[in-house]
Amino acid sequence: MYQHRPPISSTSCDQSTEGALKLAERLCEERGERMTPHRRQTLIILLEAERPLGAYDVLERLTRSGIAGQPPVAYRALDFLMEQGFVHKLRETKTFLACRYPEERHGAGFLICRECGSVDEVCVEAKRGAFGRAARDVGFTIERTVLEAEGVCGQCSKTDA
């Protein structure tokens, strides 16, 4: 089961869906971007989701809300939200979840529990550690980092003990 952990901001204590939407809208305005109704509803869906969602799950929820009916609508909204740093895509499962740190451009790391399915986002600085050194050794420049780790979360570890 996915544990819903609301997005957080380093400068805002408001962790509600409404607070996260206001933050995203403010960031879009500062960047000269538009938060269209499709994009806004897609972000709401991911903020309120009980688990990471696939694109067709998002499309189904958009359709139920009366917003969309065609896959390109969902994909365009998801692409925009990822470009702005409001949403991440889990590569392994091809699912999407709202970013916990939307104000910061960061390397994202996801800790995925194989027992309960919880997903926790952490900031990673791969450029600085062993991974970054290995990349530099072969002349590679890291531009973006997304790490996914599967294991057992603290809650499930306590249950197993």
Tab-separated table of C-alpha atoms in Angstrom:
chain	number	residue	atom	x	y	z
A	1	MET	CA	0.000	0.000	0.000
A	2	TYR	CA	1.353	3.394	-0.980
A	3	GLN	CA	1.730	5.705	1.983
A	4	HIS	CA	0.523	9.128	0.970
A	5	ARG	CA	3.049	11.652	2.115
A	6	PRO	CA	2.005	15.157	1.137
A	7	PRO	CA	4.458	17.327	-0.765
A	8	ILE	CA	6.533	19.584	1.406
A	9	SER	CA	8.283	22.821	0.809
A	10	SER	CA	11.427	24.129	2.421
A	11	THR	CA	9.864	27.584	2.820
A	12	SER	CA	6.256	26.702	3.537
A	13	CYS	CA	4.692	24.728	6.360
A	14	ASP	CA	1.438	24.207	4.447
A	15	GLN	CA	1.405	20.544	3.412
A	16	SER	CA	-2.222	20.476	2.262
A	17	THR	CA	-3.313	19.878	-1.306
A	18	GLU	CA	-4.479	23.480	-1.490
A	19	GLY	CA	-1.136	24.726	-0.159
A	20	ALA	CA	0.764	22.597	-2.684
A	21	LEU	CA	-1.442	23.938	-5.500
A	22	LYS	CA	-0.865	27.547	-4.442
A	23	LEU	CA	2.873	26.899	-4.377
A	24	ALA	CA	2.795	25.297	-7.846
A	25	GLU	CA	0.734	28.183	-9.235
A	26	ARG	CA	3.125	30.736	-7.714
A	27	LEU	CA	6.135	28.907	-9.162
A	28	CYS	CA	4.481	28.748	-12.602
A	29	GLU	CA	3.786	32.480	-12.476
A	30	GLU	CA	7.398	33.222	-11.470
A	31	ARG	CA	8.629	31.053	-14.353
A	32	GLY	CA	6.262	32.547	-16.912
A	33	GLU	CA	4.302	29.291	-17.257
A	34	ARG	CA	0.548	28.639	-17.130
A	35	MET	CA	-1.211	26.258	-14.769
A	36	THR	CA	-4.091	25.279	-17.051
A	37	PRO	CA	-7.222	23.499	-15.731
A	38	HIS	CA	-5.933	20.162	-17.123
A	39	ARG	CA	-2.553	20.589	-15.471
A	40	ARG	CA	-4.114	21.728	-12.202
A	41	GLN	CA	-6.532	18.794	-12.052
A	42	THR	CA	-3.739	16.349	-12.924
A	43	LEU	CA	-1.654	17.730	-10.061
A	44	ILE	CA	-4.631	17.499	-7.684
A	45	ILE	CA	-5.130	13.861	-8.681
A	46	LEU	CA	-1.498	13.030	-7.902
A	47	LEU	CA	-1.460	15.042	-4.674
A	48	GLU	CA	-4.511	13.182	-3.406
A	49	ALA	CA	-3.604	9.737	-4.754
A	50	GLU	CA	-3.185	6.902	-2.307
A	51	ARG	CA	-0.456	5.369	-4.485
A	52	PRO	CA	1.682	6.307	-7.483
A	53	LEU	CA	-0.541	6.315	-10.589
A	54	GLY	CA	0.015	5.243	-14.170
A	55	ALA	CA	-0.869	7.607	-17.010
A	56	TYR	CA	-4.071	5.721	-17.787
A	57	ASP	CA	-5.118	5.884	-14.127
A	58	VAL	CA	-4.625	9.647	-14.296
A	59	LEU	CA	-6.584	9.790	-17.564
A	60	GLU	CA	-9.439	7.803	-16.027
A	61	ARG	CA	-9.605	10.179	-13.056
A	62	LEU	CA	-9.445	13.219	-15.344
A	63	THR	CA	-12.320	11.797	-17.377
A	64	ARG	CA	-14.391	11.188	-14.231
A	65	SER	CA	-13.783	14.796	-13.199
A	66	GLY	CA	-15.122	15.950	-16.576
A	67	ILE	CA	-11.791	17.384	-17.720
A	68	ALA	CA	-10.390	15.054	-20.373
A	69	GLY	CA	-11.127	12.098	-22.559
A	70	GLN	CA	-8.057	11.534	-24.715
A	71	PRO	CA	-4.633	10.127	-23.683
A	72	PRO	CA	-2.628	13.059	-25.134
A	73	VAL	CA	-4.309	15.396	-22.640
A	74	ALA	CA	-3.024	13.397	-19.675
A	75	TYR	CA	0.435	12.900	-21.197
A	76	ARG	CA	0.846	16.603	-21.997
A	77	ALA	CA	-0.198	17.571	-18.461
A	78	LEU	CA	2.145	14.990	-16.909
A	79	ASP	CA	5.040	16.124	-19.147
A	80	PHE	CA	4.510	19.745	-18.114
A	81	LEU	CA	4.283	18.883	-14.411
A	82	MET	CA	7.486	16.817	-14.653
A	83	GLU	CA	9.301	19.628	-16.517
A	84	GLN	CA	8.319	22.045	-13.743
A	85	GLY	CA	9.447	19.644	-11.011
A	86	PHE	CA	5.975	19.167	-9.504
A	87	VAL	CA	5.739	15.469	-10.394
A	88	HIS	CA	8.185	12.569	-10.687
A	89	LYS	CA	7.976	9.421	-12.765
A	90	LEU	CA	9.032	6.137	-11.217
A	91	ARG	CA	10.841	4.475	-14.101
A	92	GLU	CA	10.563	0.919	-12.797
A	93	THR	CA	6.772	0.965	-12.461
A	94	LYS	CA	6.032	3.696	-15.030
A	95	THR	CA	3.934	5.536	-12.460
A	96	PHE	CA	3.780	9.151	-11.342
A	97	LEU	CA	3.708	10.845	-7.944
A	98	ALA	CA	3.719	14.406	-6.691
A	99	CYS	CA	7.117	15.842	-5.741
A	100	ARG	CA	7.773	16.516	-2.063
A	101	TYR	CA	10.273	19.294	-2.847
A	102	PRO	CA	8.811	21.340	-5.732
A	103	GLU	CA	10.748	24.523	-4.984
A	104	GLU	CA	14.142	22.861	-5.246
A	105	ARG	CA	15.726	21.420	-8.371
A	106	HIS	CA	17.100	18.208	-6.968
A	107	GLY	CA	18.156	14.691	-7.674
A	108	ALA	CA	15.283	12.486	-6.654
A	109	GLY	CA	15.636	9.223	-4.834
A	110	PHE	CA	12.727	6.888	-4.176
A	111	LEU	CA	12.663	4.280	-1.453
A	112	ILE	CA	10.086	1.688	-2.500
A	113	CYS	CA	8.982	-0.889	0.071
A	114	ARG	CA	8.477	-4.328	-1.454
A	115	GLU	CA	6.293	-5.335	1.514
A	116	CYS	CA	3.684	-2.556	1.729
A	117	GLY	CA	4.397	-0.609	-1.468
A	118	SER	CA	5.105	2.665	0.336
A	119	VAL	CA	7.190	5.179	-1.589
A	120	ASP	CA	9.229	7.859	0.113
A	121	GLU	CA	11.088	10.571	-1.765
A	122	VAL	CA	14.513	11.750	-0.644
A	123	CYS	CA	16.880	14.287	-2.187
A	124	VAL	CA	20.086	12.769	-3.519
A	125	GLU	CA	23.274	14.483	-4.590
A	126	ALA	CA	24.737	11.852	-6.889
A	127	LYS	CA	27.142	14.349	-8.455
A	128	ARG	CA	29.109	14.585	-5.210
A	129	GLY	CA	29.366	10.974	-4.052
A	130	ALA	CA	30.952	7.829	-5.462
A	131	PHE	CA	28.512	7.858	-8.377
A	132	GLY	CA	29.572	11.380	-9.321
A	133	ARG	CA	33.259	10.495	-9.058
A	134	ALA	CA	32.738	7.426	-11.265
A	135	ALA	CA	30.928	9.571	-13.847
A	136	ARG	CA	33.707	12.183	-13.852
A	137	ASP	CA	36.342	9.430	-14.198
A	138	VAL	CA	34.831	8.408	-17.547
A	139	GLY	CA	34.171	11.986	-18.673
A	140	PHE	CA	30.412	11.875	-18.080
A	141	THR	CA	28.499	14.951	-16.906
A	142	ILE	CA	25.439	14.165	-14.783
A	143	GLU	CA	22.554	16.503	-15.601
A	144	ARG	CA	19.704	14.797	-13.775
A	145	THR	CA	19.542	11.998	-11.239
A	146	VAL	CA	16.669	9.692	-10.387
A	147	LEU	CA	17.455	6.756	-8.138
A	148	GLU	CA	15.035	4.019	-7.154
A	149	ALA	CA	15.784	1.610	-4.339
A	150	GLU	CA	13.638	-1.352	-3.391
A	151	GLY	CA	13.733	-2.760	0.119
A	152	VAL	CA	11.780	-2.815	3.354
A	153	CYS	CA	10.560	0.369	5.029
A	154	GLY	CA	10.974	1.081	8.739
A	155	GLN	CA	7.325	0.335	9.459
A	156	CYS	CA	7.455	-3.099	7.835
A	157	SER	CA	10.820	-3.841	9.481
A	158	LYS	CA	9.222	-3.234	12.883
A	159	THR	CA	6.300	-5.508	11.974
A	160	ASP	CA	8.634	-8.314	10.881
A	161	ALA	CA	10.731	-8.151	14.073
